Structure formats: C-alpha cells, structure tokens
XYZ file of C-alpha atoms in Angstrom:
580
model
C 9.726 5.215 11.590
C 6.789 7.284 12.551
C 3.333 6.438 12.194
C 1.148 7.984 9.750
C -2.047 9.872 8.959
C -3.777 9.321 5.673
C -4.475 11.464 2.736
C -6.661 10.991 -0.357
C -6.293 10.842 -4.394
C -7.097 12.037 -7.560
C -7.912 9.564 -10.684
C -5.414 9.200 -13.360
C -4.549 6.895 -16.423
C -1.134 7.107 -17.247
C -0.533 6.336 -21.198
C 3.295 6.838 -21.384
C 5.848 3.821 -21.760
C 8.657 3.121 -19.697
C 11.439 0.255 -19.490
C 12.564 -1.444 -16.917
C 16.324 -1.739 -15.792
C 17.967 -5.299 -16.678
C 18.445 -5.971 -13.132
C 14.662 -5.898 -12.722
C 13.092 -6.921 -16.084
C 12.622 -10.223 -15.325
C 10.847 -9.968 -11.879
C 8.288 -6.491 -12.686
C 5.358 -7.261 -15.155
C 4.993 -5.899 -18.618
C 2.189 -3.633 -17.541
C 2.038 -0.230 -19.810
C 2.161 1.663 -16.339
C 5.236 -0.005 -14.966
C 7.709 2.205 -13.049
C 11.321 2.260 -14.491
C 13.165 0.629 -11.487
C 16.680 -0.218 -10.479
C 17.424 -2.855 -7.681
C 19.214 -1.187 -4.582
C 19.470 -4.582 -2.927
C 19.576 -8.712 -3.448
C 15.893 -8.558 -2.243
C 14.920 -6.088 -4.616
C 16.635 -7.552 -7.503
C 14.560 -10.925 -6.973
C 11.884 -8.808 -5.959
C 11.789 -11.516 -2.526
C 12.238 -11.074 1.174
C 13.178 -14.607 1.894
C 14.988 -14.533 4.921
C 13.556 -11.268 7.014
C 15.663 -12.081 9.727
C 19.033 -11.908 7.578
C 17.561 -8.899 5.478
C 14.224 -7.470 6.062
C 13.823 -4.440 3.256
C 13.935 -4.381 -0.260
C 15.054 -1.220 -1.792
C 14.143 0.103 -5.343
C 15.195 3.596 -7.045
C 13.715 4.649 -10.256
C 15.829 4.350 -13.204
C 18.106 7.396 -13.335
C 17.942 7.639 -17.332
C 14.117 7.517 -17.426
C 13.884 9.701 -14.041
C 13.385 13.079 -15.906
C 10.560 11.822 -18.059
C 9.231 10.013 -15.062
C 9.349 13.455 -12.913
C 7.854 15.307 -15.757
C 4.868 12.953 -16.032
C 4.363 13.298 -12.264
C 4.259 16.873 -11.987
C 1.784 16.971 -14.874
C -0.790 14.085 -13.287
C -0.173 12.741 -9.748
C -0.692 9.231 -9.456
C -0.274 6.423 -7.028
C 2.711 3.824 -6.649
C 1.038 0.424 -6.709
C 2.480 -2.884 -5.659
C 1.376 -6.594 -5.051
C 2.428 -7.976 -1.875
C 2.362 -11.959 -1.970
C 3.012 -13.577 1.606
C 4.764 -16.938 1.573
C 2.861 -19.768 2.923
C 4.866 -21.874 5.624
C 4.621 -25.113 7.616
C 2.967 -22.797 10.417
C 1.200 -19.554 10.231
C 3.628 -16.694 10.931
C 2.461 -13.094 11.595
C 4.830 -10.246 11.269
C 5.033 -6.521 10.548
C 5.011 -4.985 7.224
C 5.633 -1.388 5.851
C 5.806 0.582 2.424
C 7.300 3.704 2.003
C 9.081 5.973 -0.255
C 12.752 7.056 -0.757
C 13.761 10.447 -1.343
C 16.498 12.342 -3.155
C 18.004 13.148 0.516
C 18.273 9.363 1.455
C 21.176 8.898 -1.266
C 25.017 10.224 -0.801
C 26.405 12.605 -3.490
C 27.894 9.387 -4.907
C 24.353 7.855 -5.329
C 24.380 5.472 -2.604
C 21.510 4.953 -0.434
C 22.281 6.035 2.947
C 22.700 3.483 5.918
C 20.468 5.067 8.347
C 17.182 6.811 6.977
C 15.193 9.707 8.724
C 11.444 8.705 10.025
C 8.631 8.944 7.336
C 5.271 8.556 6.594
C 4.477 5.108 5.977
C 1.921 2.363 4.771
C 1.983 0.041 7.702
C -0.151 -3.060 8.666
C 0.109 -6.721 10.066
C 1.025 -9.419 7.677
C 0.703 -13.309 7.926
C 1.850 -16.255 5.890
C -1.487 -17.660 5.542
C -2.802 -14.085 3.892
C -3.816 -14.101 -0.090
C -2.217 -11.621 -2.092
C -2.983 -7.986 -1.789
C -2.257 -4.726 -3.112
C -1.364 -1.484 -2.076
C -1.507 1.925 -3.520
C 0.250 4.985 -2.336
C -0.150 8.631 -3.895
C 2.373 10.618 -5.126
C 1.627 14.281 -5.038
C 2.814 16.650 -7.994
C 4.554 18.450 -5.568
C 6.588 15.477 -4.423
C 7.258 14.292 -7.764
C 11.139 15.628 -7.891
C 12.195 14.463 -4.458
C 10.969 11.004 -4.568
C 13.284 8.764 -5.658
C 12.158 5.484 -5.176
C 10.388 3.117 -2.829
C 11.408 0.556 -0.142
C 9.144 -2.482 1.505
C 9.875 -3.947 5.035
C 8.438 -7.522 6.107
C 9.322 -9.360 9.167
C 7.685 -12.510 7.133
C 8.697 -13.977 3.748
C 6.910 -12.600 0.978
C 7.297 -11.395 -2.729
C 7.013 -7.938 -4.186
C 5.207 -7.941 -7.928
C 3.873 -5.685 -10.375
C 4.889 -2.090 -9.492
C 3.032 0.151 -11.482
C 1.603 3.582 -11.402
C -2.108 3.350 -10.776
C -5.307 5.423 -10.247
C -5.233 7.755 -7.731
C -8.280 6.662 -5.106
C -8.558 6.421 -1.451
C -10.256 3.480 0.503
C -10.359 -0.301 0.231
C -11.910 -2.952 -1.561
C -12.067 -6.865 -0.307
C -14.547 -7.811 -3.460
C -11.960 -8.684 -6.179
C -9.511 -11.690 -5.958
C -7.010 -8.841 -5.093
C -7.816 -7.224 -1.969
C -6.648 -3.471 -2.679
C -5.779 -0.570 -0.232
C -5.587 2.724 -1.592
C -3.433 5.431 0.482
C -2.782 9.454 0.550
C 0.550 10.786 0.964
C 0.482 10.415 4.335
C 0.441 6.451 4.375
C -1.773 4.983 7.132
C -2.703 1.409 8.039
C -4.568 -1.476 6.639
C -5.887 -4.600 8.109
C -7.079 -7.001 5.566
C -8.736 -9.093 7.952
C -10.942 -5.959 9.794
C -10.633 -3.295 6.793
C -13.022 -1.308 8.546
C -11.643 -0.955 11.826
C -8.531 1.132 10.845
C -8.963 2.713 7.488
C -8.699 6.717 7.738
C -10.424 8.981 5.264
C -10.315 11.800 7.221
C -7.938 13.930 4.825
C -10.134 13.938 1.804
C -10.479 17.414 1.660
C -6.518 17.771 1.920
C -6.721 16.249 -1.898
C -9.625 16.784 -3.488
C -11.002 19.987 -1.949
C -14.326 21.320 -2.406
C -14.478 22.775 -5.650
C -17.133 20.877 -7.483
C -16.283 22.761 -10.646
C -13.130 20.861 -11.498
C -13.462 17.889 -8.887
C -16.516 15.764 -8.288
C -15.335 13.029 -5.411
C -17.698 9.925 -4.726
C -17.575 7.368 -2.273
C -18.369 3.741 -3.552
C -19.834 1.611 -0.793
C -19.595 -2.095 -2.062
C -22.015 -4.560 -0.275
C -21.695 -8.307 -0.011
C -24.274 -10.253 -1.657
C -28.081 -10.464 -0.209
C -29.942 -13.065 -1.786
C -32.974 -13.472 -0.067
C -35.337 -11.114 2.086
C -36.910 -11.544 5.449
C -40.648 -12.438 6.028
C -41.444 -8.866 7.263
C -40.851 -5.757 5.889
C -39.353 -4.042 9.682
C -36.712 -7.426 9.778
C -34.737 -5.831 6.768
C -31.165 -5.531 7.536
C -29.316 -2.208 7.495
C -25.751 -1.350 7.513
C -24.784 1.663 9.072
C -22.021 4.414 8.483
C -21.385 7.773 9.247
C -19.414 10.713 7.400
C -18.632 13.638 9.118
C -21.086 12.379 12.029
C -24.032 12.407 9.039
C -25.271 8.931 9.663
C -26.302 7.040 6.630
C -27.982 3.469 6.511
C -28.263 1.395 3.688
C -31.342 -1.264 3.609
C -30.089 -4.789 1.881
C -31.781 -5.792 -1.032
C -31.317 -8.569 -3.635
C -28.502 -8.563 -5.438
C -27.776 -4.970 -4.481
C -23.960 -4.719 -4.849
C -22.666 -1.026 -4.564
C -24.381 2.410 -3.451
C -22.854 5.620 -4.451
C -22.639 8.638 -2.006
C -21.700 11.877 -3.851
C -19.880 14.536 -1.544
C -21.915 16.937 -3.150
C -25.035 15.252 -1.548
C -23.285 15.005 2.093
C -23.372 17.393 4.556
C -19.965 16.991 5.776
C -18.388 15.170 3.227
C -14.571 15.534 4.259
C -15.312 14.235 7.781
C -14.437 11.384 9.421
C -15.762 7.642 8.049
C -16.880 5.201 10.898
C -18.779 2.143 10.645
C -21.679 0.712 12.413
C -23.693 -1.960 12.564
C -23.403 -4.456 9.983
C -19.919 -3.521 8.784
C -19.208 -7.225 7.995
C -21.537 -6.378 5.086
C -19.227 -3.715 3.833
C -16.469 -5.283 1.156
C -15.311 -1.868 0.404
C -15.550 1.907 0.789
C -13.321 3.586 -1.998
C -13.396 7.359 -3.029
C -12.525 8.476 -6.526
C -12.760 11.880 -8.402
C -15.435 10.864 -11.278
C -14.567 13.858 -13.490
C -17.337 12.745 -16.059
C -19.834 14.317 -13.799
C -18.478 17.716 -14.479
C -20.860 17.469 -17.896
C -23.295 19.985 -16.323
C -26.510 19.391 -18.180
C -25.988 15.848 -19.367
C -24.602 13.783 -17.326
C -26.800 12.188 -14.446
C -25.567 11.718 -10.852
C -25.772 8.057 -10.088
C -27.178 7.826 -6.671
C -29.935 6.162 -4.753
C -33.440 8.312 -4.294
C -33.137 8.397 -0.523
C -30.574 10.724 -1.115
C -32.376 13.301 -2.825
C -34.762 14.964 -0.445
C -31.969 16.458 1.731
C -29.613 17.384 -0.821
C -29.857 21.032 -1.004
C -28.971 23.209 -4.144
C -25.714 24.351 -2.825
C -23.638 22.067 -4.967
C -25.912 21.577 -7.876
C -24.097 21.961 -11.040
C -26.412 24.192 -12.482
C -28.860 27.174 -10.760
C -32.113 25.680 -11.930
C -32.244 22.135 -11.569
C -29.868 19.024 -10.785
C -30.007 15.746 -12.871
C -29.651 12.384 -11.214
C -30.122 8.648 -12.525
C -31.583 5.952 -9.928
C -28.677 3.599 -9.455
C -30.706 0.527 -8.990
C -32.819 0.882 -12.247
C -30.181 2.453 -14.844
C -32.197 4.947 -17.192
C -34.468 6.186 -15.114
C -33.683 9.708 -14.600
C -34.952 12.174 -11.480
C -34.877 15.927 -12.699
C -35.274 18.024 -9.313
C -36.196 21.727 -10.066
C -35.544 24.815 -8.284
C -39.527 25.608 -8.285
C -42.682 24.760 -9.963
C -41.819 27.421 -12.809
C -38.822 25.604 -13.960
C -40.505 22.224 -13.426
C -43.393 23.505 -15.843
C -41.321 24.880 -18.385
C -39.955 21.206 -18.650
C -43.013 19.364 -18.297
C -46.148 20.821 -18.372
C -46.907 20.543 -22.229
C -45.753 17.208 -21.755
C -48.184 16.411 -19.155
C -51.104 17.686 -21.400
C -50.107 15.758 -24.508
C -49.629 12.485 -22.298
C -52.164 12.362 -19.707
C -54.617 15.189 -19.865
C -58.378 14.450 -20.820
C -59.111 16.550 -24.178
C -55.372 17.299 -25.049
C -54.048 13.792 -25.335
C -51.523 13.751 -28.321
C -51.637 17.439 -28.728
C -49.078 20.136 -28.546
C -50.433 22.571 -26.720
C -49.546 26.231 -27.581
C -48.052 28.872 -24.803
C -50.777 31.330 -25.240
C -53.007 28.430 -24.255
C -51.077 26.643 -21.819
C -50.330 29.918 -19.826
C -51.991 29.632 -16.500
C -52.589 26.065 -16.875
C -51.649 23.429 -14.130
C -49.546 20.517 -15.054
C -48.514 18.601 -11.816
C -46.695 19.164 -9.194
C -44.263 16.168 -9.748
C -44.073 14.423 -13.373
C -43.464 10.942 -14.836
C -42.941 9.900 -18.250
C -42.076 6.715 -20.430
C -39.634 6.762 -23.039
C -42.355 5.921 -25.909
C -44.360 9.014 -24.625
C -41.076 11.431 -24.934
C -40.356 9.828 -28.303
C -43.968 10.478 -29.779
C -43.893 13.903 -27.845
C -40.485 15.147 -29.467
C -41.230 13.406 -33.200
C -44.468 15.390 -33.479
C -42.792 18.902 -32.490
C -40.419 17.914 -35.169
C -42.520 16.728 -37.724
C -44.886 19.715 -37.241
C -42.000 22.433 -36.555
C -43.848 23.383 -33.117
C -41.879 25.972 -31.542
C -40.722 24.357 -28.247
C -39.283 26.393 -25.260
C -35.516 26.263 -24.298
C -35.955 23.911 -21.335
C -37.959 21.508 -23.737
C -35.026 21.518 -26.195
C -32.510 20.829 -23.365
C -34.792 17.980 -22.112
C -34.454 16.279 -25.491
C -30.641 16.700 -25.577
C -30.653 14.834 -22.431
C -32.597 11.977 -23.353
C -30.779 11.899 -26.607
C -27.363 11.748 -24.493
C -29.010 9.337 -22.114
C -30.318 6.726 -24.643
C -33.964 7.317 -23.236
C -35.157 8.414 -26.908
C -32.989 7.308 -29.967
C -33.048 9.022 -33.673
C -35.592 7.073 -35.566
C -34.428 4.809 -38.182
C -35.750 6.763 -40.789
C -33.980 10.012 -39.869
C -37.498 11.920 -38.981
C -38.180 11.913 -35.447
C -37.613 9.500 -32.792
C -37.967 6.219 -31.285
C -37.980 4.777 -27.935
C -34.942 3.504 -26.384
C -34.673 2.603 -22.653
C -35.401 4.399 -19.344
C -37.943 6.971 -17.847
C -38.117 10.355 -16.432
C -39.191 11.432 -13.282
C -39.375 15.080 -11.794
C -39.576 16.663 -8.331
C -39.311 20.062 -7.443
C -37.320 22.296 -4.265
C -40.667 23.987 -4.078
C -42.833 21.188 -2.669
C -42.648 21.203 1.211
C -39.968 18.197 2.475
C -42.976 15.709 3.379
C -44.284 15.760 0.080
C -40.922 15.444 -1.596
C -40.534 12.156 0.459
C -44.126 11.192 -1.184
C -43.414 12.554 -4.534
C -40.264 10.587 -4.633
C -42.057 7.194 -4.098
C -44.698 7.854 -5.801
C -43.040 9.104 -9.082
C -40.221 6.201 -8.313
C -42.882 3.575 -8.593
C -43.869 4.881 -11.802
C -40.535 4.886 -13.049
C -40.107 1.152 -12.302
C -43.552 0.744 -14.018
C -42.422 2.032 -16.871
C -38.911 0.454 -17.498
C -39.862 -3.288 -15.979
C -42.452 -5.521 -18.083
C -42.568 -8.027 -15.438
C -43.564 -5.506 -12.537
C -46.343 -4.125 -15.043
C -47.600 -7.774 -15.735
C -47.723 -7.924 -11.675
C -49.701 -4.347 -11.211
C -52.270 -5.455 -13.909
C -52.966 -8.728 -11.835
C -53.921 -6.639 -8.688
C -55.827 -4.263 -10.406
C -57.773 -6.698 -12.492
C -58.476 -8.634 -9.238
C -58.747 -5.710 -6.544
C -61.924 -4.633 -4.991
C -64.255 -3.368 -7.847
C -66.132 -0.747 -5.802
C -62.496 0.807 -4.494
C -61.285 0.926 -8.061
C -64.336 2.666 -9.459
C -64.018 5.385 -6.597
C -60.502 5.841 -7.554
C -61.333 6.741 -10.914
C -64.147 8.968 -10.283
C -61.796 10.621 -7.961
C -59.277 11.052 -11.093
C -61.967 12.533 -13.263
C -63.477 14.978 -10.230
C -60.029 16.815 -9.956
C -59.400 19.374 -11.922
C -55.782 19.338 -11.617
C -55.391 15.657 -12.492
C -58.179 15.336 -15.486
C -56.815 11.943 -16.309
C -58.037 10.151 -19.138
C -59.704 6.653 -17.493
C -60.424 5.064 -20.615
C -56.613 4.414 -20.929
C -56.047 1.026 -19.031
C -52.277 1.469 -18.879
C -52.729 4.991 -17.361
C -55.280 3.759 -15.080
C -53.482 0.592 -13.723
C -50.047 2.924 -13.424
C -51.673 5.207 -11.224
C -53.694 3.097 -9.117
C -50.296 1.337 -8.374
C -48.727 4.741 -7.644
C -51.839 5.971 -5.459
C -51.414 2.773 -3.443
C -47.512 2.564 -2.933
C -46.995 6.234 -2.379
C -47.590 5.430 1.428
C -47.051 2.567 3.855
C -49.163 -0.253 3.759
C -50.555 0.906 7.151
C -51.502 4.334 5.878
C -53.102 3.510 2.785
C -56.375 2.960 4.003
C -56.581 5.940 6.059
C -55.368 7.781 2.887
C -58.238 7.060 1.191
C -61.095 6.923 3.778
C -59.810 9.989 5.718
C -58.403 11.838 3.258
C -59.600 11.367 -0.664
C -63.006 10.366 0.272
C -63.905 13.265 2.654
C -62.894 15.718 -0.040
C -66.007 17.806 -0.744
C -65.874 17.103 -4.766
C -65.952 13.363 -3.653
C -68.983 13.783 -1.355
C -70.756 15.895 -3.489
C -70.375 14.378 -7.307
C -69.750 10.664 -5.869
C -71.667 10.161 -2.502
C -72.071 6.402 -2.432
C -68.454 5.766 -3.488
C -67.058 8.256 -0.652
C -69.669 6.478 1.551
C -68.214 2.841 0.559
C -64.525 3.707 0.868
C -65.239 5.384 4.164
C -67.300 2.618 5.860
C -64.651 0.057 4.589
C -61.671 2.182 5.936
C -60.137 1.669 2.886
C -59.478 -2.080 3.240
C -59.691 -2.475 -0.850
C -56.672 -0.423 -0.999
C -54.712 -1.804 1.699
C -55.111 -5.138 0.395
C -53.769 -4.178 -3.039
C -50.943 -2.341 -1.483
C -49.949 -5.404 0.655
C -49.907 -7.685 -2.318
C -47.488 -5.396 -4.462
C -45.387 -4.098 -1.738
C -44.904 -7.841 -0.729
C -43.781 -8.316 -4.530
C -41.129 -5.175 -4.604
C -39.869 -6.114 -1.187
C -38.878 -9.742 -2.314
C -37.612 -8.782 -5.533
C -35.932 -5.191 -4.895
C -35.958 -4.358 -0.938
C -38.504 -1.571 -1.443
C -41.942 -1.428 -0.224
C -44.857 0.662 -0.031
C -44.018 4.031 0.823
C -40.542 3.918 0.198
C -38.367 3.572 -3.380
C -35.226 4.006 -1.519
C -32.623 1.941 -0.286
C -30.371 4.756 1.404
C -31.587 6.986 4.314
C -30.262 9.324 6.747
C-alpha cells in the first residue's frame, strides 16, 4: 500500500453513546466514546495479532445497526479514530512493520463480505518492536469521508494487541510525555517513530485542515519540553531548543520547571509551513497542534504565550482592530495589552496612571477635561490592588469612565485580577497584574518596554521576588539611589511619588533590569546622567554617576539578574524565553 502524506485535525468531544457488538464487547473498553464495531476475522475478535506469520491483519467494521447514527455524528463533527497498541514482549527483541488504515464501502462485496484484495490507500505506518511500551495512534476522519468509511484495520509483523478503539480529539502531532505516547495524524496518514519522533513527523498539511480564518479557528502549537531542574553558572551558557515553522527559526531558552510553550498560528509568519527540528531536539517531548476555540472570545480571553513572541506579532491577525490581549504563560494572571497606538493605550490606562503614580493626583480620578493633553506613559503596569481601588472609587462616586476603561474592568473581572467585593459594593484584588505596550513604539523600545513592564508584572505577582528586590534596594549604593530618585522628580513625564517605598523599589528594579547587565552602567552614566535636566538641577548626582560609570547600578543589576536567572531563566534585558 502506498505511502502517505500527513493532514491535520480539529478538536472534538463526542457525547453520544454507542454499544459494541457482542463479538467485541469483552475486548473493547467501556469508553463513552467507543466505536460500534464488529470483528471481521479471528484477530479482530480477540483484538490480538498473535501469530503474524499466519495472519498479520485484524479487520474491524462499524456495526451496521449503529452505522446511520455513527455516520450522522461524524458528518456533524469530524473526529479521529484512536487505538492503543500493545506490543507483546518476547524472549528476544523482534522488530517489524506496522500499519493502521481505514476500510471503505468499496472494500466490501455486495454481500457485505470484505474483498480479498484491497486497493492502495493512505496509511499510518511505522516500525514496531517487542520491547516497546504501549502507544496510541489517532487517525482523523474528515466529515466528507464519514459516509464511505466503514471500518479500519491493523497490520503488524510482530505480535501485539489492539485496545480501546474510540473516537478522540482531533489534533496533529505527537506527545511522548504521558505514560501512553500518542501520535495524531491527519486524513493522509503518515509515519511515526516512537524512538525518534522528531525525525519523521510531518506537519506540512496543517493549513488544509484548519485553514486561516481566525474568526472560526485558532490553531496553536504546544511545544512540550523535558524538565530543566538547574541553570548553568553563566547566562551565556543557557541551553536553547531550536525549531523552525515555515522557515521561521524559533528558539526556546531552557528554564527551571518550564514544561511547555504555546506558539499561536496568528503570531507566526508562515504557520502552515513545514516544521523542522534543530539543536537540542531531544529536549522536545511533544509538539501538538490543536484548535483552541476558547480564544475566539475576542475581548476577554487572553492568548497564552511567551513575551518573546510579542515584538514581531503584527496586527494582521488581531481579534479586534485596536488592541490584542495576551497572558504571560510562565506567570499566569499577568496580562499584556498591545495597543494599536498611544491614543488607544491612553484611553485604557492614562487615568489609572495618575490615580496610582503621578504626584499630586494619587488616589484621585482626574476628569476628562483636565486629563486632555496630559501624558501618562508610553507603557504601563498596574497591580491588582491598584486596579481594584480605581474601579471601586469610580463605582462609589459614580465617576464617568470611558468606553475602554469599562472594557478593561470587564476583562479584569473575567480573568480574576479583580473580584467583586464581599460587601457587594466595589471590588477587591484578585491575582495577577496588567501590562501595556503599544505598536506605536519603535521596535527597539517595544523590546525594552516588554522587559521593563514584564519585570513589574513579576514584582506585582510574586512576594519572594519583591523581598529580593527590597534587599538589593536597601543595600545598593546610596548615592546611586539618590540619583535615581532625583531623576524621577526631574522628569515631567514621570513625576513619580518618591515617598512611596513600594513604588521606588519597583521602579528601581525595572530601570536596572530593562537592559542587559553590561549595558546598565552605560545607560545611567552615558544617558540619564547626561540629560540637561539632571546636569542643571542635580549636577553633583549626575557627576557622581558619570565618574563611577554607573557601577552602583551595574552591581545591583547583576545581583537581581542572577536571582531571576536561577529561578526563572530570565535575566536583565529580557523576560522572554522564546525568541525568533
């Protein structure tokens, strides 16, 4: 039978219940998604290919009594036919060939008897051996094939058992992480290699199944990774896993306890292109493509991903025209808003900026006629407590919020960042934080803002990190701290409240962590200390930082960067684990 090219799959959960035929009822599981089958030969009746030299096939047909209901269900919602294969161990290791294919109505005589010679067809094929653990195969059944598929067969040249044939989720790819390694195939079949799955698996037919209409489908690759329990001594020695999708190279930095990464088709340049594996492919335990329909909720459901995907994620496949919503996969509850421009970002967050951080306005809701023309920030960050306080005051005073602020409140409630208060009036903090960047920022600043605001997000959501920051802040060079505080008060666009210790520790951390350790000293000495406002109002502070070349900031950056690297695999200058 001819070899196969792969296809793809869509998600499905079948809820109707069907009964197995008497002949196969003992052998088949009682799964609620089981397939109504009849055994067509002795091997199928027992579910065992015990003597391949005598008979290497097991043939199964769908139960004719249940076939109309079964076919109707398949036409409504395409699914996959899934089986478990259990090779039998022997005194010596035997290796053999394996195939899994569908039977069609044309394979049967008018009398209902299976034809002796079957035509070539697409297959799932692979090499099996008697020392293999059980594994599972899923074969996609397209809706257009529902009426002509009449059963399936298994071929093997080594002894094995077929278990639990059922209707399963439609996916494409493989996972070896679970106790039962599973391979998901499209309708064109393909090849599997349990010992080296990354070598042969073909994802190139993804577009054929899912298409590219993001209003109805949302394909996502999940990269499953082996556990990483420790980090190297030097930042530069951090291991990376490389793969390419549609010739776009993607790398994943290894981090402690990081086990999966989501790569959304909408964020890739050529998502339906071929997938190839590169350096450290052995660290990949699975790569599975699914259709995550939950993301079709446009405004409320954030796209789980790594911040490293955001800088080059264009607006082409945004779910709404003026912003997109993401959730940091490694820090659940930390939301990234990416806005079309600064105006949209301002509608969401400028009033919040004055409420939380701007000296002279903290704790107040600034009316639109005063807010007009005033600058918030080019990127934003807010903790759950501040968000809850803001919306509580607005509700209690019946303050007229704008459309984007009302939407922000609904997003926060949907994602548990703020919660209705126990009294029924106002809100209380939940878990998480909000971060905002804008497409209007130049690309180099988008990278900087993603890092700067990302570290704020960690600060807001992790108490242990806040304690580490406080320790570094309290033991850092005092003159350097004084310079930074004076810089904050000298810049009209910042206007931070330097009497707020929490705010000062948070901003100190973000400023020393937004660029690499090597660039931290020069950023303060050659950039901030050279600004006219600093040289005019605080000449001694500026001179000190220039003379010391910002070493006080460099030392603090190194201490915090070492902490974040060992704990999460991130370092000064980046919060991302994924790059391209």
